[in-house]
Amino acid sequence: MVAEHTEPAVSFNGTKAQKEVAERAFQALRARGMFGSSYAPIQVSLASLEAYLTSDSEVRADTIHKALAANDQVFALITVNDEAYVVTSRQGTPPLEMRLDNRHSFPERFITPEPAPERPLRTAKPVPKIVINAEIAAQISDTRDEIASVERDLEVLDGITAPPEREMGGVTLERLAKDVPPVVEEAPVADIPGSETDEPVAAEAPVAPDESTLKLEEVEEEAAPEPEVVPEDIAPVAEVVAAEPEEVEQQAAELVVEETPEPVAVVTPPVSQREPIVEEVAAPAPVPARQLSDFSGFTDDALSAAIQERIEKESRFARFGDRWMAEDQLVRLSRGNLRRIADDINEQERPLTDDVLAQDVLGARRSSPDFATIRFALNYRLSSERGFEFIGTHDQPFWGTTELSAIGTTRRKASDIGTDYRYLVDEAPLGSTDPRSATSVEHTLSFYEFTYGLLPLDEKLQSLLPAPVMAEQRAAVITVEIPQFENSVYLVEVRYPTQTRGGFLLGLDDFYEEKLVPGAMLSIQATDNDGHYKIEYLEDDEQQDRFLELDDRRAAKYVFRPLTYDTAVSSEWLVTEGRFPRLSSEKPLSERRRRRIEDVVEATFERVGEQDGKTWTATFDDVLVAVNIERPASETSLRSAIEGMPSVSDDGSGILTYDSAS
């Protein structure tokens, strides 16, 4: 590290010679304390300083004393043990008294805490005073009365209520009297001299009618009251005719009242009440009746198909399954979103629902009001993208990719299994029964179903499972729960039938191997969610037997192995060593022979039948169970195949005979 040394700006006093001596003395002392702090005292004896300054110059000792005394702002002279010392600092100041300030040190602040702040005393909160504005309250009351009056008048005009009866002086008026012309009697008035015409002036005063004279039909005239007497000091009222100002003044001076006029009797007409004015309100114009179409002769399916056909022609609407939405309200998905969706599905190695994809990939929240819109947009966009495949149901939409591995066993391809179930195309084609019309079905496992972990999509299961959501949907993934196991939910793939392959359910091989045996009886139950089902098995006492298994680790062959089970089984479908002992070490049939049901039946007779020369006999139940070892077959399909085989005969008692020579 490089530090810059700067000398302090020190000014010296005295003569020129004294300044030079003082400066040399300061430099000598500063060199002595060059490693000290800025204000640390540098102390040198006066004798040594004089010896240093006089060694290389002609400076005298008294000059040194005078120079030090003249610059007392830089040097200080002290005496220690009768010896004089010169003291200064690197900054050119005499020694300063250094005091340690601990007022703001950490120990001082840590040990001495600040005093607690003063809190104001609690005072009672003032009770707010409610101030009522009398004027506003009166206005509100008047407004309410006015509104009530208007509503009553409207009800009267509309004929909802009868008009209210009015009273006057305690008498109810049902019909108002007609107007009676007033009767006026002439009375003499004072003449004004100089006027051209004298006209009588009659004063009118209203008189209240007597209550006893009012009748319901008409109001009679009331008797005139006593004539009023005009006081003498009040002049009668007369009409003044316009005249010239001078003439008026002259006439006013000569005005003399000759006599006092007689009092005037004034008769006022009875007060009449006008009839209420009823405004005629024009009746509203009749609204023309709409022409409604009668759809009572059409079914709901027909109406739904007609509406769907009309909407499908509109490009403004987007469709996914049986749901529709305006195209301009859909959320757009970028290529980055599609790539992340595909990566998420492939990383988890299983199909994912639209609910999971919307939350994990698109970042949508389930509580968001537009969550349903985002899910619909996700399903609609993925349905038109290559590389994605919809394999879900209406309530549980699953999405997969073309790179995703198949669900279920790897012992046999799904296409070959579909070919084995080809007989279901004729027995139970897709749509032969109403989907989701049944709530539960019962089924007994065959050896073929147990080995490959599947169930046939026959007519019973079609009535339990949902139909395809999309028009060209080939498969659907559902979840199957085993209530007798904790946290046991399996992904099962439903393969829908085609024109050449039958349908089946695949993905139950782990469950079968862990708990069941061939011949186990199952109960498959539907739930409110069309993509979630439950499978229960009947429990029984623990038993042990030797069951047939397919050992395909090296060369594929059938072997018998002991198994312990505690499930209820159907004895007709058991494949044990005691029932079919000759199946041990038998090899499976070739793929070419398995495709022909007739070849499988012939091989089955030779494996399980009783031989008598070139003929073999066996019961139909044994043949049915043994045929299902190589390939699936129903009772109907097997009987149909046997009827077409001339080498097999049936005696009618359930005993079949196979003649290899025929």
PDB file of C-alpha atoms in Angstrom, residues 464-646:
ATOM      1  CA  LEU A 464     -70.383 -49.523 -16.968  1.00  0.00           C
ATOM      2  CA  LEU A 465     -67.641 -47.522 -18.716  1.00  0.00           C
ATOM      3  CA  PRO A 466     -67.998 -44.205 -20.585  1.00  0.00           C
ATOM      4  CA  ALA A 467     -68.130 -43.806 -24.336  1.00  0.00           C
ATOM      5  CA  PRO A 468     -65.255 -42.138 -26.228  1.00  0.00           C
ATOM      6  CA  VAL A 469     -65.225 -38.352 -25.927  1.00  0.00           C
ATOM      7  CA  MET A 470     -63.635 -37.694 -29.313  1.00  0.00           C
ATOM      8  CA  ALA A 471     -64.866 -39.098 -32.602  1.00  0.00           C
ATOM      9  CA  GLU A 472     -61.577 -40.868 -33.427  1.00  0.00           C
ATOM     10  CA  GLN A 473     -60.496 -41.670 -29.871  1.00  0.00           C
ATOM     11  CA  ARG A 474     -58.937 -45.136 -29.728  1.00  0.00           C
ATOM     12  CA  ALA A 475     -58.243 -45.408 -25.988  1.00  0.00           C
ATOM     13  CA  ALA A 476     -59.016 -43.844 -22.619  1.00  0.00           C
ATOM     14  CA  VAL A 477     -57.094 -43.919 -19.355  1.00  0.00           C
ATOM     15  CA  ILE A 478     -59.102 -44.389 -16.172  1.00  0.00           C
ATOM     16  CA  THR A 479     -58.081 -44.758 -12.540  1.00  0.00           C
ATOM     17  CA  VAL A 480     -59.023 -47.910 -10.636  1.00  0.00           C
ATOM     18  CA  GLU A 481     -59.040 -47.913  -6.847  1.00  0.00           C
ATOM     19  CA  ILE A 482     -58.799 -51.030  -4.688  1.00  0.00           C
ATOM     20  CA  PRO A 483     -60.572 -50.102  -1.420  1.00  0.00           C
ATOM     21  CA  GLN A 484     -59.172 -53.204   0.339  1.00  0.00           C
ATOM     22  CA  PHE A 485     -55.631 -51.845  -0.210  1.00  0.00           C
ATOM     23  CA  GLU A 486     -54.407 -48.561   1.223  1.00  0.00           C
ATOM     24  CA  ASN A 487     -53.310 -45.968  -1.327  1.00  0.00           C
ATOM     25  CA  SER A 488     -53.774 -48.396  -4.197  1.00  0.00           C
ATOM     26  CA  VAL A 489     -54.831 -46.592  -7.369  1.00  0.00           C
ATOM     27  CA  TYR A 490     -53.883 -48.003 -10.758  1.00  0.00           C
ATOM     28  CA  LEU A 491     -53.841 -46.378 -14.173  1.00  0.00           C
ATOM     29  CA  VAL A 492     -55.852 -48.613 -16.497  1.00  0.00           C
ATOM     30  CA  GLU A 493     -56.077 -48.129 -20.247  1.00  0.00           C
ATOM     31  CA  VAL A 494     -59.384 -48.835 -21.976  1.00  0.00           C
ATOM     32  CA  ARG A 495     -58.862 -49.916 -25.584  1.00  0.00           C
ATOM     33  CA  TYR A 496     -62.038 -49.309 -27.561  1.00  0.00           C
ATOM     34  CA  PRO A 497     -62.997 -51.876 -30.212  1.00  0.00           C
ATOM     35  CA  THR A 498     -62.399 -51.283 -33.898  1.00  0.00           C
ATOM     36  CA  GLN A 499     -63.675 -53.022 -36.996  1.00  0.00           C
ATOM     37  CA  THR A 500     -61.085 -55.808 -36.708  1.00  0.00           C
ATOM     38  CA  ARG A 501     -60.091 -55.806 -33.015  1.00  0.00           C
ATOM     39  CA  GLY A 502     -62.052 -56.203 -29.837  1.00  0.00           C
ATOM     40  CA  GLY A 503     -61.912 -53.932 -26.818  1.00  0.00           C
ATOM     41  CA  PHE A 504     -60.290 -54.634 -23.462  1.00  0.00           C
ATOM     42  CA  LEU A 505     -58.904 -53.052 -20.271  1.00  0.00           C
ATOM     43  CA  LEU A 506     -55.167 -53.260 -19.669  1.00  0.00           C
ATOM     44  CA  GLY A 507     -52.955 -52.457 -16.670  1.00  0.00           C
ATOM     45  CA  LEU A 508     -54.128 -54.647 -13.767  1.00  0.00           C
ATOM     46  CA  ASP A 509     -51.297 -57.218 -13.881  1.00  0.00           C
ATOM     47  CA  ASP A 510     -49.588 -55.944 -10.699  1.00  0.00           C
ATOM     48  CA  PHE A 511     -52.834 -56.126  -8.743  1.00  0.00           C
ATOM     49  CA  TYR A 512     -53.615 -59.623 -10.011  1.00  0.00           C
ATOM     50  CA  GLU A 513     -50.187 -61.040  -9.195  1.00  0.00           C
ATOM     51  CA  GLU A 514     -50.154 -59.526  -5.721  1.00  0.00           C
ATOM     52  CA  LYS A 515     -53.528 -60.679  -4.453  1.00  0.00           C
ATOM     53  CA  LEU A 516     -55.564 -62.795  -6.901  1.00  0.00           C
ATOM     54  CA  VAL A 517     -55.474 -66.146  -8.680  1.00  0.00           C
ATOM     55  CA  PRO A 518     -57.211 -67.390 -11.845  1.00  0.00           C
ATOM     56  CA  GLY A 519     -60.870 -67.948 -11.008  1.00  0.00           C
ATOM     57  CA  ALA A 520     -61.136 -65.026  -8.548  1.00  0.00           C
ATOM     58  CA  MET A 521     -64.491 -63.238  -8.465  1.00  0.00           C
ATOM     59  CA  LEU A 522     -64.432 -59.443  -8.828  1.00  0.00           C
ATOM     60  CA  SER A 523     -66.963 -56.657  -8.383  1.00  0.00           C
ATOM     61  CA  ILE A 524     -66.349 -53.559 -10.525  1.00  0.00           C
ATOM     62  CA  GLN A 525     -68.201 -50.438  -9.365  1.00  0.00           C
ATOM     63  CA  ALA A 526     -68.711 -47.043 -10.988  1.00  0.00           C
ATOM     64  CA  THR A 527     -68.408 -43.691  -9.195  1.00  0.00           C
ATOM     65  CA  ASP A 528     -69.738 -40.209  -9.890  1.00  0.00           C
ATOM     66  CA  ASN A 529     -66.564 -39.546 -11.882  1.00  0.00           C
ATOM     67  CA  ASP A 530     -66.748 -41.361 -15.215  1.00  0.00           C
ATOM     68  CA  GLY A 531     -62.954 -41.749 -15.149  1.00  0.00           C
ATOM     69  CA  HIS A 532     -62.657 -43.385 -11.704  1.00  0.00           C
ATOM     70  CA  TYR A 533     -63.801 -46.887 -10.688  1.00  0.00           C
ATOM     71  CA  LYS A 534     -63.455 -49.321  -7.801  1.00  0.00           C
ATOM     72  CA  ILE A 535     -62.669 -53.048  -7.864  1.00  0.00           C
ATOM     73  CA  GLU A 536     -63.382 -55.263  -4.877  1.00  0.00           C
ATOM     74  CA  TYR A 537     -62.759 -58.977  -4.473  1.00  0.00           C
ATOM     75  CA  LEU A 538     -64.461 -61.440  -2.181  1.00  0.00           C
ATOM     76  CA  GLU A 539     -62.319 -62.543   0.749  1.00  0.00           C
ATOM     77  CA  ASP A 540     -62.201 -66.121   2.054  1.00  0.00           C
ATOM     78  CA  ASP A 541     -60.161 -68.309   4.357  1.00  0.00           C
ATOM     79  CA  GLU A 542     -56.516 -68.731   3.461  1.00  0.00           C
ATOM     80  CA  GLN A 543     -55.890 -71.687   1.133  1.00  0.00           C
ATOM     81  CA  GLN A 544     -52.995 -73.167  -0.824  1.00  0.00           C
ATOM     82  CA  ASP A 545     -52.868 -74.999  -4.149  1.00  0.00           C
ATOM     83  CA  ARG A 546     -50.666 -75.497  -7.202  1.00  0.00           C
ATOM     84  CA  PHE A 547     -51.760 -73.134  -9.977  1.00  0.00           C
ATOM     85  CA  LEU A 548     -50.698 -73.023 -13.603  1.00  0.00           C
ATOM     86  CA  GLU A 549     -48.327 -70.216 -14.614  1.00  0.00           C
ATOM     87  CA  LEU A 550     -46.632 -69.108 -17.824  1.00  0.00           C
ATOM     88  CA  ASP A 551     -42.861 -69.164 -17.365  1.00  0.00           C
ATOM     89  CA  ASP A 552     -41.376 -67.073 -20.169  1.00  0.00           C
ATOM     90  CA  ARG A 553     -37.999 -66.236 -18.663  1.00  0.00           C
ATOM     91  CA  ARG A 554     -36.139 -68.528 -21.087  1.00  0.00           C
ATOM     92  CA  ALA A 555     -38.146 -70.878 -23.256  1.00  0.00           C
ATOM     93  CA  ALA A 556     -41.832 -70.166 -22.697  1.00  0.00           C
ATOM     94  CA  LYS A 557     -43.672 -73.061 -21.055  1.00  0.00           C
ATOM     95  CA  TYR A 558     -46.458 -73.745 -18.584  1.00  0.00           C
ATOM     96  CA  VAL A 559     -45.563 -74.827 -15.052  1.00  0.00           C
ATOM     97  CA  PHE A 560     -47.453 -75.476 -11.811  1.00  0.00           C
ATOM     98  CA  ARG A 561     -46.377 -73.584  -8.701  1.00  0.00           C
ATOM     99  CA  PRO A 562     -47.801 -73.467  -5.191  1.00  0.00           C
ATOM    100  CA  LEU A 563     -49.750 -70.317  -4.318  1.00  0.00           C
ATOM    101  CA  THR A 564     -51.384 -69.187  -1.086  1.00  0.00           C
ATOM    102  CA  TYR A 565     -54.530 -67.124  -1.495  1.00  0.00           C
ATOM    103  CA  ASP A 566     -57.370 -65.819   0.667  1.00  0.00           C
ATOM    104  CA  THR A 567     -59.835 -64.772  -2.019  1.00  0.00           C
ATOM    105  CA  ALA A 568     -63.085 -66.425  -2.980  1.00  0.00           C
ATOM    106  CA  VAL A 569     -62.805 -68.268  -6.301  1.00  0.00           C
ATOM    107  CA  SER A 570     -65.122 -69.976  -8.743  1.00  0.00           C
ATOM    108  CA  SER A 571     -64.214 -73.665  -8.927  1.00  0.00           C
ATOM    109  CA  GLU A 572     -65.313 -73.862 -12.589  1.00  0.00           C
ATOM    110  CA  TRP A 573     -62.482 -71.490 -13.622  1.00  0.00           C
ATOM    111  CA  LEU A 574     -59.633 -72.888 -11.513  1.00  0.00           C
ATOM    112  CA  VAL A 575     -56.557 -74.062 -13.426  1.00  0.00           C
ATOM    113  CA  THR A 576     -54.811 -76.299 -10.915  1.00  0.00           C
ATOM    114  CA  GLU A 577     -52.531 -79.290 -11.192  1.00  0.00           C
ATOM    115  CA  GLY A 578     -55.169 -81.608  -9.810  1.00  0.00           C
ATOM    116  CA  ARG A 579     -57.584 -80.649 -12.586  1.00  0.00           C
ATOM    117  CA  PHE A 580     -55.250 -80.425 -15.612  1.00  0.00           C
ATOM    118  CA  PRO A 581     -52.054 -82.339 -14.751  1.00  0.00           C
ATOM    119  CA  ARG A 582     -50.942 -82.836 -18.366  1.00  0.00           C
ATOM    120  CA  LEU A 583     -50.475 -79.072 -18.872  1.00  0.00           C
ATOM    121  CA  SER A 584     -47.198 -79.192 -16.964  1.00  0.00           C
ATOM    122  CA  SER A 585     -44.215 -78.362 -19.186  1.00  0.00           C
ATOM    123  CA  GLU A 586     -46.483 -77.751 -22.179  1.00  0.00           C
ATOM    124  CA  LYS A 587     -45.327 -75.012 -24.521  1.00  0.00           C
ATOM    125  CA  PRO A 588     -47.672 -72.287 -25.718  1.00  0.00           C
ATOM    126  CA  LEU A 589     -49.066 -72.664 -29.213  1.00  0.00           C
ATOM    127  CA  SER A 590     -47.474 -70.798 -32.052  1.00  0.00           C
ATOM    128  CA  GLU A 591     -48.947 -67.478 -33.078  1.00  0.00           C
ATOM    129  CA  ARG A 592     -50.268 -68.950 -36.324  1.00  0.00           C
ATOM    130  CA  ARG A 593     -52.223 -71.700 -34.530  1.00  0.00           C
ATOM    131  CA  ARG A 594     -53.491 -69.357 -31.812  1.00  0.00           C
ATOM    132  CA  ARG A 595     -55.236 -67.155 -34.344  1.00  0.00           C
ATOM    133  CA  ARG A 596     -57.523 -70.022 -35.423  1.00  0.00           C
ATOM    134  CA  ILE A 597     -59.980 -70.983 -32.712  1.00  0.00           C
ATOM    135  CA  GLU A 598     -60.403 -74.438 -34.284  1.00  0.00           C
ATOM    136  CA  ASP A 599     -56.700 -75.231 -33.859  1.00  0.00           C
ATOM    137  CA  VAL A 600     -56.835 -74.113 -30.235  1.00  0.00           C
ATOM    138  CA  VAL A 601     -59.861 -76.368 -29.584  1.00  0.00           C
ATOM    139  CA  GLU A 602     -58.109 -79.400 -31.081  1.00  0.00           C
ATOM    140  CA  ALA A 603     -54.958 -78.781 -29.026  1.00  0.00           C
ATOM    141  CA  THR A 604     -57.079 -78.324 -25.907  1.00  0.00           C
ATOM    142  CA  PHE A 605     -58.743 -81.732 -26.325  1.00  0.00           C
ATOM    143  CA  GLU A 606     -55.322 -83.358 -26.568  1.00  0.00           C
ATOM    144  CA  ARG A 607     -54.159 -81.552 -23.392  1.00  0.00           C
ATOM    145  CA  VAL A 608     -57.119 -81.971 -21.052  1.00  0.00           C
ATOM    146  CA  GLY A 609     -59.323 -84.680 -22.622  1.00  0.00           C
ATOM    147  CA  GLU A 610     -59.382 -88.391 -21.928  1.00  0.00           C
ATOM    148  CA  GLN A 611     -57.875 -90.250 -24.850  1.00  0.00           C
ATOM    149  CA  ASP A 612     -59.426 -93.345 -26.370  1.00  0.00           C
ATOM    150  CA  GLY A 613     -57.433 -94.235 -29.436  1.00  0.00           C
ATOM    151  CA  LYS A 614     -57.800 -91.335 -31.827  1.00  0.00           C
ATOM    152  CA  THR A 615     -60.633 -89.703 -29.917  1.00  0.00           C
ATOM    153  CA  TRP A 616     -60.628 -87.460 -26.882  1.00  0.00           C
ATOM    154  CA  THR A 617     -63.549 -86.650 -24.633  1.00  0.00           C
ATOM    155  CA  ALA A 618     -63.940 -83.683 -22.295  1.00  0.00           C
ATOM    156  CA  THR A 619     -66.678 -81.616 -20.737  1.00  0.00           C
ATOM    157  CA  PHE A 620     -67.602 -78.283 -22.261  1.00  0.00           C
ATOM    158  CA  ASP A 621     -66.613 -76.453 -19.047  1.00  0.00           C
ATOM    159  CA  ASP A 622     -63.113 -77.982 -19.105  1.00  0.00           C
ATOM    160  CA  VAL A 623     -62.679 -77.107 -22.767  1.00  0.00           C
ATOM    161  CA  LEU A 624     -63.855 -73.516 -22.144  1.00  0.00           C
ATOM    162  CA  VAL A 625     -61.404 -73.017 -19.257  1.00  0.00           C
ATOM    163  CA  ALA A 626     -58.491 -74.657 -21.118  1.00  0.00           C
ATOM    164  CA  VAL A 627     -59.105 -72.709 -24.335  1.00  0.00           C
ATOM    165  CA  ASN A 628     -58.830 -69.470 -22.306  1.00  0.00           C
ATOM    166  CA  ILE A 629     -55.276 -70.479 -21.447  1.00  0.00           C
ATOM    167  CA  GLU A 630     -54.120 -69.809 -25.008  1.00  0.00           C
ATOM    168  CA  ARG A 631     -56.608 -67.178 -26.137  1.00  0.00           C
ATOM    169  CA  PRO A 632     -59.807 -65.593 -24.835  1.00  0.00           C
ATOM    170  CA  ALA A 633     -63.137 -67.091 -25.798  1.00  0.00           C
ATOM    171  CA  SER A 634     -66.649 -66.648 -24.491  1.00  0.00           C
ATOM    172  CA  GLU A 635     -69.172 -69.416 -24.117  1.00  0.00           C
ATOM    173  CA  THR A 636     -71.079 -68.117 -27.133  1.00  0.00           C
ATOM    174  CA  SER A 637     -68.044 -67.873 -29.410  1.00  0.00           C
ATOM    175  CA  LEU A 638     -66.765 -71.309 -28.346  1.00  0.00           C
ATOM    176  CA  ARG A 639     -70.099 -73.040 -28.995  1.00  0.00           C
ATOM    177  CA  SER A 640     -70.302 -71.327 -32.372  1.00  0.00           C
ATOM    178  CA  ALA A 641     -66.794 -72.554 -33.250  1.00  0.00           C
ATOM    179  CA  ILE A 642     -67.500 -76.119 -32.098  1.00  0.00           C
ATOM    180  CA  GLU A 643     -70.702 -76.269 -34.131  1.00  0.00           C
ATOM    181  CA  GLY A 644     -68.685 -75.515 -37.239  1.00  0.00           C
ATOM    182  CA  MET A 645     -66.111 -78.250 -36.540  1.00  0.00           C
ATOM    183  CA  PRO A 646     -67.056 -81.654 -38.004  1.00  0.00           C
TER     184      PRO A 646
END
